[in-house]
PDB file of C-alpha atoms in Angstrom:
ATOM      1  CA  MET A   1       0.000   0.000   0.000  1.00  0.00           C
ATOM      2  CA  PRO A   2       1.402   3.472  -0.875  1.00  0.00           C
ATOM      3  CA  ASP A   3       2.277   5.712   2.038  1.00  0.00           C
ATOM      4  CA  SER A   4       0.131   8.715   2.953  1.00  0.00           C
ATOM      5  CA  LEU A   5       2.526  11.218   1.348  1.00  0.00           C
ATOM      6  CA  THR A   6       2.372   9.388  -1.990  1.00  0.00           C
ATOM      7  CA  VAL A   7      -1.417   9.224  -1.827  1.00  0.00           C
ATOM      8  CA  SER A   8      -1.551  12.925  -0.996  1.00  0.00           C
ATOM      9  CA  ILE A   9       0.648  13.871  -3.955  1.00  0.00           C
ATOM     10  CA  ASP A  10      -1.408  11.673  -6.281  1.00  0.00           C
ATOM     11  CA  GLN A  11      -4.555  13.389  -5.026  1.00  0.00           C
ATOM     12  CA  GLN A  12      -2.952  16.794  -5.483  1.00  0.00           C
ATOM     13  CA  ARG A  13      -2.084  15.989  -9.092  1.00  0.00           C
ATOM     14  CA  THR A  14      -5.690  14.992  -9.738  1.00  0.00           C
ATOM     15  CA  ALA A  15      -6.927  18.123  -7.962  1.00  0.00           C
ATOM     16  CA  ILE A  16      -4.769  20.312 -10.221  1.00  0.00           C
ATOM     17  CA  ALA A  17      -6.115  18.552 -13.309  1.00  0.00           C
ATOM     18  CA  ALA A  18      -9.701  18.942 -12.065  1.00  0.00           C
ATOM     19  CA  CYS A  19      -9.297  22.597 -11.096  1.00  0.00           C
ATOM     20  CA  THR A  20      -7.600  23.434 -14.393  1.00  0.00           C
ATOM     21  CA  ARG A  21     -10.389  21.813 -16.389  1.00  0.00           C
ATOM     22  CA  MET A  22     -13.021  23.676 -14.349  1.00  0.00           C
ATOM     23  CA  PHE A  23     -11.246  27.012 -14.843  1.00  0.00           C
ATOM     24  CA  THR A  24     -11.036  26.294 -18.572  1.00  0.00           C
ATOM     25  CA  ASP A  25     -14.733  25.429 -18.708  1.00  0.00           C
ATOM     26  CA  LEU A  26     -15.498  28.706 -16.896  1.00  0.00           C
ATOM     27  CA  LYS A  27     -13.379  30.675 -19.434  1.00  0.00           C
ATOM     28  CA  ILE A  28     -11.057  31.869 -16.676  1.00  0.00           C
ATOM     29  CA  MET A  29      -8.259  29.813 -18.246  1.00  0.00           C
ATOM     30  CA  ASP A  30      -7.743  28.972 -21.902  1.00  0.00           C
ATOM     31  CA  HIS A  31      -4.843  27.412 -23.803  1.00  0.00           C
ATOM     32  CA  SER A  32      -2.330  28.905 -21.373  1.00  0.00           C
ATOM     33  CA  GLY A  33      -1.953  29.423 -17.648  1.00  0.00           C
ATOM     34  CA  HIS A  34      -1.391  27.055 -14.753  1.00  0.00           C
ATOM     35  CA  VAL A  35      -2.625  25.936 -11.353  1.00  0.00           C
ATOM     36  CA  THR A  36      -0.030  24.828  -8.796  1.00  0.00           C
ATOM     37  CA  ILE A  37      -0.020  23.333  -5.307  1.00  0.00           C
ATOM     38  CA  ARG A  38       2.756  23.353  -2.711  1.00  0.00           C
ATOM     39  CA  LEU A  39       4.063  19.824  -1.981  1.00  0.00           C
ATOM     40  CA  PRO A  40       3.053  18.426   1.434  1.00  0.00           C
ATOM     41  CA  ASP A  41       6.677  18.269   2.627  1.00  0.00           C
ATOM     42  CA  ASN A  42       7.395  21.814   1.359  1.00  0.00           C
ATOM     43  CA  SER A  43      10.165  20.564  -0.939  1.00  0.00           C
ATOM     44  CA  GLY A  44       8.625  22.256  -3.968  1.00  0.00           C
ATOM     45  CA  PHE A  45       5.345  22.316  -5.830  1.00  0.00           C
ATOM     46  CA  LEU A  46       3.318  20.612  -8.551  1.00  0.00           C
ATOM     47  CA  ILE A  47       2.943  22.234 -11.987  1.00  0.00           C
ATOM     48  CA  GLN A  48       1.756  20.997 -15.343  1.00  0.00           C
ATOM     49  CA  SER A  49       3.940  20.313 -18.354  1.00  0.00           C
ATOM     50  CA  ILE A  50       4.402  23.149 -20.800  1.00  0.00           C
ATOM     51  CA  ASN A  51       2.357  21.884 -23.754  1.00  0.00           C
ATOM     52  CA  ALA A  52      -0.338  19.776 -22.080  1.00  0.00           C
ATOM     53  CA  SER A  53      -3.889  20.775 -23.018  1.00  0.00           C
ATOM     54  CA  ARG A  54      -5.521  22.686 -20.187  1.00  0.00           C
ATOM     55  CA  SER A  55      -8.961  21.404 -21.183  1.00  0.00           C
ATOM     56  CA  GLN A  56      -7.764  17.787 -21.172  1.00  0.00           C
ATOM     57  CA  LEU A  57      -5.144  17.953 -18.417  1.00  0.00           C
ATOM     58  CA  LEU A  58      -4.349  14.635 -16.718  1.00  0.00           C
ATOM     59  CA  PRO A  59      -2.581  13.876 -13.425  1.00  0.00           C
ATOM     60  CA  GLY A  60       0.200  12.280 -15.463  1.00  0.00           C
ATOM     61  CA  ASP A  61       0.906  15.635 -17.143  1.00  0.00           C
ATOM     62  CA  ILE A  62       2.022  17.197 -13.871  1.00  0.00           C
ATOM     63  CA  PHE A  63       5.590  17.631 -12.604  1.00  0.00           C
ATOM     64  CA  ALA A  64       6.880  17.877  -9.067  1.00  0.00           C
ATOM     65  CA  VAL A  65       9.592  20.549  -9.064  1.00  0.00           C
ATOM     66  CA  GLY A  66      11.784  22.215  -6.467  1.00  0.00           C
ATOM     67  CA  PHE A  67      11.590  25.918  -5.735  1.00  0.00           C
ATOM     68  CA  ASP A  68      14.484  26.587  -8.108  1.00  0.00           C
ATOM     69  CA  GLY A  69      12.818  24.662 -10.926  1.00  0.00           C
ATOM     70  CA  GLU A  70      14.728  21.400 -10.544  1.00  0.00           C
ATOM     71  CA  ILE A  71      12.605  18.411 -11.582  1.00  0.00           C
ATOM     72  CA  ILE A  72      11.786  15.977  -8.770  1.00  0.00           C
ATOM     73  CA  ASP A  73       9.628  13.741 -10.937  1.00  0.00           C
ATOM     74  CA  GLY A  74       7.174  13.954 -13.795  1.00  0.00           C
ATOM     75  CA  PRO A  75       6.402  12.924 -17.363  1.00  0.00           C
ATOM     76  CA  SER A  76       9.183  12.209 -19.852  1.00  0.00           C
ATOM     77  CA  GLY A  77       9.661  13.938 -23.186  1.00  0.00           C
ATOM     78  CA  THR A  78       8.493  17.341 -21.977  1.00  0.00           C
ATOM     79  CA  ARG A  79       9.263  19.963 -19.324  1.00  0.00           C
ATOM     80  CA  PRO A  80       7.445  22.059 -16.723  1.00  0.00           C
ATOM     81  CA  ALA A  81       5.585  25.213 -17.746  1.00  0.00           C
ATOM     82  CA  GLY A  82       8.083  27.966 -18.503  1.00  0.00           C
ATOM     83  CA  GLU A  83       6.585  30.536 -16.146  1.00  0.00           C
ATOM     84  CA  TYR A  84       7.134  28.367 -13.083  1.00  0.00           C
ATOM     85  CA  PRO A  85       8.965  31.290 -11.348  1.00  0.00           C
ATOM     86  CA  ILE A  86       5.582  33.007 -10.935  1.00  0.00           C
ATOM     87  CA  HIS A  87       4.738  30.212  -8.524  1.00  0.00           C
ATOM     88  CA  SER A  88       8.111  29.339  -7.021  1.00  0.00           C
ATOM     89  CA  GLU A  89       8.926  32.883  -5.964  1.00  0.00           C
ATOM     90  CA  ILE A  90       5.551  33.269  -4.236  1.00  0.00           C
ATOM     91  CA  TYR A  91       5.957  29.973  -2.375  1.00  0.00           C
ATOM     92  CA  LYS A  92       9.438  30.963  -1.200  1.00  0.00           C
ATOM     93  CA  VAL A  93       8.256  34.059   0.671  1.00  0.00           C
ATOM     94  CA  ARG A  94       4.588  33.411   1.427  1.00  0.00           C
ATOM     95  CA  PRO A  95       4.150  30.480   3.858  1.00  0.00           C
ATOM     96  CA  ASP A  96       0.419  31.294   3.982  1.00  0.00           C
ATOM     97  CA  VAL A  97       0.075  30.352   0.303  1.00  0.00           C
ATOM     98  CA  ASN A  98      -0.367  26.720  -0.786  1.00  0.00           C
ATOM     99  CA  ALA A  99      -2.011  27.144  -4.196  1.00  0.00           C
ATOM    100  CA  VAL A 100      -1.449  29.635  -7.029  1.00  0.00           C
ATOM    101  CA  LEU A 101      -3.278  30.441 -10.263  1.00  0.00           C
ATOM    102  CA  HIS A 102      -1.839  32.216 -13.287  1.00  0.00           C
ATOM    103  CA  ALA A 103      -4.402  32.842 -16.018  1.00  0.00           C
ATOM    104  CA  HIS A 104      -5.428  35.337 -18.703  1.00  0.00           C
ATOM    105  CA  PRO A 105      -9.131  36.185 -18.223  1.00  0.00           C
ATOM    106  CA  LYS A 106     -10.282  38.956 -20.544  1.00  0.00           C
ATOM    107  CA  VAL A 107     -12.056  41.424 -18.259  1.00  0.00           C
ATOM    108  CA  PRO A 108      -9.472  41.751 -15.460  1.00  0.00           C
ATOM    109  CA  ILE A 109      -6.763  42.385 -18.068  1.00  0.00           C
ATOM    110  CA  LEU A 110      -8.774  45.305 -19.489  1.00  0.00           C
ATOM    111  CA  PHE A 111      -8.094  47.199 -16.261  1.00  0.00           C
ATOM    112  CA  THR A 112      -4.363  47.107 -17.028  1.00  0.00           C
ATOM    113  CA  ILE A 113      -4.623  48.533 -20.552  1.00  0.00           C
ATOM    114  CA  ALA A 114      -7.324  51.241 -20.353  1.00  0.00           C
ATOM    115  CA  GLU A 115      -5.985  54.648 -19.324  1.00  0.00           C
ATOM    116  CA  GLY A 116      -7.281  55.664 -15.914  1.00  0.00           C
ATOM    117  CA  ALA A 117      -8.882  52.292 -15.195  1.00  0.00           C
ATOM    118  CA  LYS A 118      -8.212  50.657 -11.838  1.00  0.00           C
ATOM    119  CA  LEU A 119      -9.603  47.338 -10.655  1.00  0.00           C
ATOM    120  CA  ILE A 120     -11.148  47.748  -7.199  1.00  0.00           C
ATOM    121  CA  PRO A 121     -13.157  45.479  -4.871  1.00  0.00           C
ATOM    122  CA  VAL A 122     -16.837  46.199  -5.595  1.00  0.00           C
ATOM    123  CA  THR A 123     -18.488  42.909  -4.566  1.00  0.00           C
ATOM    124  CA  ASN A 124     -18.679  41.313  -1.133  1.00  0.00           C
ATOM    125  CA  HIS A 125     -16.533  38.302  -2.038  1.00  0.00           C
ATOM    126  CA  ALA A 126     -13.803  40.706  -3.131  1.00  0.00           C
ATOM    127  CA  TYR A 127     -12.946  41.161   0.562  1.00  0.00           C
ATOM    128  CA  ARG A 128     -10.086  38.831  -0.288  1.00  0.00           C
ATOM    129  CA  TRP A 129      -8.417  41.737  -2.125  1.00  0.00           C
ATOM    130  CA  ARG A 130      -9.308  44.513   0.300  1.00  0.00           C
ATOM    131  CA  ASN A 131      -5.612  45.309   0.800  1.00  0.00           C
ATOM    132  CA  GLY A 132      -5.148  46.107  -2.875  1.00  0.00           C
ATOM    133  CA  ILE A 133      -4.812  44.687  -6.373  1.00  0.00           C
ATOM    134  CA  PRO A 134      -1.409  45.906  -7.573  1.00  0.00           C
ATOM    135  CA  VAL A 135      -0.413  45.993 -11.238  1.00  0.00           C
ATOM    136  CA  HIS A 136       3.000  44.657 -12.247  1.00  0.00           C
ATOM    137  CA  GLY A 137       4.322  46.575 -15.228  1.00  0.00           C
ATOM    138  CA  ASP A 138       6.299  43.798 -16.950  1.00  0.00           C
ATOM    139  CA  THR A 139       4.269  42.639 -19.968  1.00  0.00           C
ATOM    140  CA  GLY A 140       6.553  39.729 -20.874  1.00  0.00           C
ATOM    141  CA  HIS A 141       6.697  36.155 -19.650  1.00  0.00           C
ATOM    142  CA  ILE A 142       7.821  35.748 -16.043  1.00  0.00           C
ATOM    143  CA  ASP A 143      10.267  32.938 -16.751  1.00  0.00           C
ATOM    144  CA  THR A 144      13.307  33.597 -14.551  1.00  0.00           C
ATOM    145  CA  ALA A 145      13.784  33.796 -10.798  1.00  0.00           C
ATOM    146  CA  ASP A 146      14.732  37.483 -11.029  1.00  0.00           C
ATOM    147  CA  LEU A 147      11.554  38.281 -12.949  1.00  0.00           C
ATOM    148  CA  GLY A 148       9.520  36.239 -10.474  1.00  0.00           C
ATOM    149  CA  ARG A 149      11.043  38.080  -7.519  1.00  0.00           C
ATOM    150  CA  ALA A 150      10.241  41.423  -9.138  1.00  0.00           C
ATOM    151  CA  MET A 151       6.621  40.342  -9.554  1.00  0.00           C
ATOM    152  CA  VAL A 152       6.456  39.191  -5.925  1.00  0.00           C
ATOM    153  CA  GLU A 153       7.874  42.536  -4.802  1.00  0.00           C
ATOM    154  CA  THR A 154       5.006  44.263  -6.620  1.00  0.00           C
ATOM    155  CA  MET A 155       2.527  41.817  -5.105  1.00  0.00           C
ATOM    156  CA  GLY A 156       3.734  42.279  -1.543  1.00  0.00           C
ATOM    157  CA  GLU A 157       1.249  40.888   0.986  1.00  0.00           C
ATOM    158  CA  ALA A 158      -1.677  41.121  -1.452  1.00  0.00           C
ATOM    159  CA  ASN A 159      -3.485  37.975  -2.554  1.00  0.00           C
ATOM    160  CA  ALA A 160      -3.572  38.998  -6.213  1.00  0.00           C
ATOM    161  CA  VAL A 161      -1.473  40.832  -8.747  1.00  0.00           C
ATOM    162  CA  LEU A 162      -2.371  41.923 -12.259  1.00  0.00           C
ATOM    163  CA  LEU A 163       0.283  41.551 -14.947  1.00  0.00           C
ATOM    164  CA  ARG A 164      -0.059  44.464 -17.342  1.00  0.00           C
ATOM    165  CA  ALA A 165      -1.516  43.477 -20.739  1.00  0.00           C
ATOM    166  CA  HIS A 166      -0.884  39.865 -19.764  1.00  0.00           C
ATOM    167  CA  GLY A 167      -2.873  38.185 -17.000  1.00  0.00           C
ATOM    168  CA  ILE A 168      -3.569  37.607 -13.325  1.00  0.00           C
ATOM    169  CA  VAL A 169      -1.879  35.796 -10.456  1.00  0.00           C
ATOM    170  CA  LEU A 170      -3.901  34.692  -7.421  1.00  0.00           C
ATOM    171  CA  ALA A 171      -2.559  33.175  -4.202  1.00  0.00           C
ATOM    172  CA  SER A 172      -4.696  31.072  -1.839  1.00  0.00           C
ATOM    173  CA  GLU A 173      -4.392  28.763   1.149  1.00  0.00           C
ATOM    174  CA  ASN A 174      -5.556  25.615  -0.701  1.00  0.00           C
ATOM    175  CA  ILE A 175      -6.896  24.539  -4.062  1.00  0.00           C
ATOM    176  CA  GLN A 176     -10.574  24.740  -3.106  1.00  0.00           C
ATOM    177  CA  SER A 177     -10.032  28.331  -2.037  1.00  0.00           C
ATOM    178  CA  LEU A 178      -8.099  28.971  -5.248  1.00  0.00           C
ATOM    179  CA  LEU A 179     -11.126  27.872  -7.268  1.00  0.00           C
ATOM    180  CA  ILE A 180     -13.460  30.258  -5.443  1.00  0.00           C
ATOM    181  CA  ASP A 181     -10.908  33.072  -5.598  1.00  0.00           C
ATOM    182  CA  GLY A 182     -10.534  32.621  -9.354  1.00  0.00           C
ATOM    183  CA  ILE A 183     -14.299  32.725  -9.823  1.00  0.00           C
ATOM    184  CA  HIS A 184     -14.887  35.716  -7.551  1.00  0.00           C
ATOM    185  CA  PHE A 185     -11.915  37.695  -8.875  1.00  0.00           C
ATOM    186  CA  ASP A 186     -13.239  37.383 -12.416  1.00  0.00           C
ATOM    187  CA  ARG A 187     -16.806  38.194 -11.312  1.00  0.00           C
ATOM    188  CA  ASN A 188     -15.664  41.267  -9.401  1.00  0.00           C
ATOM    189  CA  ALA A 189     -13.905  42.581 -12.508  1.00  0.00           C
ATOM    190  CA  GLN A 190     -16.974  41.882 -14.636  1.00  0.00           C
ATOM    191  CA  ALA A 191     -19.235  43.570 -12.059  1.00  0.00           C
ATOM    192  CA  GLN A 192     -17.065  46.697 -12.020  1.00  0.00           C
ATOM    193  CA  PHE A 193     -16.940  46.770 -15.816  1.00  0.00           C
ATOM    194  CA  ASP A 194     -20.729  46.404 -16.094  1.00  0.00           C
ATOM    195  CA  ALA A 195     -21.471  48.919 -13.318  1.00  0.00           C
ATOM    196  CA  SER A 196     -19.281  51.525 -15.009  1.00  0.00           C
ATOM    197  CA  ARG A 197     -21.804  51.632 -17.850  1.00  0.00           C
ATOM    198  CA  LEU A 198     -24.465  52.805 -15.397  1.00  0.00           C
ATOM    199  CA  GLY A 199     -22.393  55.170 -13.288  1.00  0.00           C
ATOM    200  CA  THR A 200     -19.295  55.321 -11.136  1.00  0.00           C
ATOM    201  CA  PRO A 201     -18.657  51.979  -9.380  1.00  0.00           C
ATOM    202  CA  ILE A 202     -18.632  52.306  -5.588  1.00  0.00           C
ATOM    203  CA  PRO A 203     -15.887  50.330  -3.829  1.00  0.00           C
ATOM    204  CA  MET A 204     -16.778  48.220  -0.825  1.00  0.00           C
ATOM    205  CA  SER A 205     -15.918  49.988   2.421  1.00  0.00           C
ATOM    206  CA  GLU A 206     -13.778  48.545   5.191  1.00  0.00           C
ATOM    207  CA  SER A 207     -16.818  48.292   7.474  1.00  0.00           C
ATOM    208  CA  GLU A 208     -18.790  46.460   4.784  1.00  0.00           C
ATOM    209  CA  PHE A 209     -15.933  44.020   4.345  1.00  0.00           C
ATOM    210  CA  ASP A 210     -15.714  43.535   8.111  1.00  0.00           C
ATOM    211  CA  ILE A 211     -19.418  42.684   8.293  1.00  0.00           C
ATOM    212  CA  PHE A 212     -19.227  40.289   5.352  1.00  0.00           C
ATOM    213  CA  GLU A 213     -16.100  38.529   6.572  1.00  0.00           C
ATOM    214  CA  SER A 214     -17.501  38.087  10.092  1.00  0.00           C
ATOM    215  CA  ARG A 215     -20.439  36.104   8.683  1.00  0.00           C
ATOM    216  CA  PHE A 216     -18.614  34.262   5.897  1.00  0.00           C
ATOM    217  CA  ASP A 217     -17.606  30.609   6.165  1.00  0.00           C
ATOM    218  CA  ARG A 218     -14.783  30.508   3.606  1.00  0.00           C
ATOM    219  CA  ALA A 219     -13.985  26.819   4.116  1.00  0.00           C
ATOM    220  CA  ASN A 220     -17.582  25.718   3.574  1.00  0.00           C
ATOM    221  CA  HIS A 221     -17.938  28.055   0.588  1.00  0.00           C
ATOM    222  CA  GLY A 222     -14.912  26.383  -0.969  1.00  0.00           C
ATOM    223  CA  ILE A 223     -16.428  22.934  -0.496  1.00  0.00           C
ATOM    224  CA  LYS A 224     -19.801  24.058  -1.875  1.00  0.00           C
ATOM    225  CA  LEU A 225     -18.402  25.695  -4.995  1.00  0.00           C
ATOM    226  CA  TRP A 226     -15.982  22.845  -5.685  1.00  0.00           C
ATOM    227  CA  HIS A 227     -18.816  20.312  -5.584  1.00  0.00           C
ATOM    228  CA  HIS A 228     -21.080  22.540  -7.690  1.00  0.00           C
ATOM    229  CA  TYR A 229     -18.588  23.243 -10.452  1.00  0.00           C
ATOM    230  CA  ALA A 230     -17.204  19.705 -10.373  1.00  0.00           C
ATOM    231  CA  SER A 231     -20.730  18.353 -10.835  1.00  0.00           C
ATOM    232  CA  THR A 232     -21.369  20.806 -13.664  1.00  0.00           C
ATOM    233  CA  ALA A 233     -18.096  19.829 -15.337  1.00  0.00           C
ATOM    234  CA  ILE A 234     -18.839  16.116 -14.977  1.00  0.00           C
ATOM    235  CA  GLU A 235     -22.326  16.519 -16.460  1.00  0.00           C
ATOM    236  CA  ALA A 236     -20.822  18.433 -19.387  1.00  0.00           C
ATOM    237  CA  GLY A 237     -18.190  15.743 -19.976  1.00  0.00           C
ATOM    238  CA  VAL A 238     -15.392  18.133 -19.019  1.00  0.00           C
ATOM    239  CA  MET A 239     -13.849  15.800 -16.430  1.00  0.00           C
ATOM    240  CA  PRO A 240     -14.237  12.226 -15.113  1.00  0.00           C
ATOM    241  CA  GLU A 241     -16.828  11.523 -12.440  1.00  0.00           C
ATOM    242  CA  ASP A 242     -14.293   9.989 -10.047  1.00  0.00           C
ATOM    243  CA  TRP A 243     -12.535  13.373  -9.742  1.00  0.00           C
ATOM    244  CA  ARG A 244     -15.543  14.936  -7.990  1.00  0.00           C
ATOM    245  CA  ASP A 245     -14.343  14.285  -4.428  1.00  0.00           C
ATOM    246  CA  VAL A 246     -10.578  14.482  -4.957  1.00  0.00           C
ATOM    247  CA  VAL A 247     -10.348  17.273  -2.353  1.00  0.00           C
TER     248      VAL A 247
END
């Protein structure tokens, strides 16, 4: 029988594949981007191979790599996603983070390319980004440790950073929370964009966030949304039924 660490890593690989397929189905991810999870022993993290289809991602497409990009194990004939430093440099300095998303959703990116536009928290679930949504000015791929460190410096203690004319990076405590953060980050951007057609969007106040957060069960919300979107994905043929309860 495999030991508990092996089982956990196998489950994490499946969880990454499931989450990636759900994000793709929700149009938050497309042909590019990646979901990662910190390894249980903190020796590195799991990340998909560079050319694997996001919509058809399998557990066998996922590498275990160290924080400097060294391969621990993974599929042969390919290599980890090139922008792994986005993830590794966050994990190095943020012990509160165990899952990271890099993606390229359309609406959030608009706020990095329209003059005078600034993405702000306008919905209750955006409390997660109440301490700011910084914009990192580098429009190229973040594919070296130095570039990753520069991005992390921009990000600071925030739980999200926008990459100008490029994409988003979200940091969460686990993969269920990463799924809900990805959904709510995109919805907040869409809500602000839509509201701006009617008038000036009003940001949530600190007191409003305090009230919401005091009544919000984040862990249960993560479970609920994972089961909902997993069920939807299974019914649509997006992912196998036995992945439903992987987390």
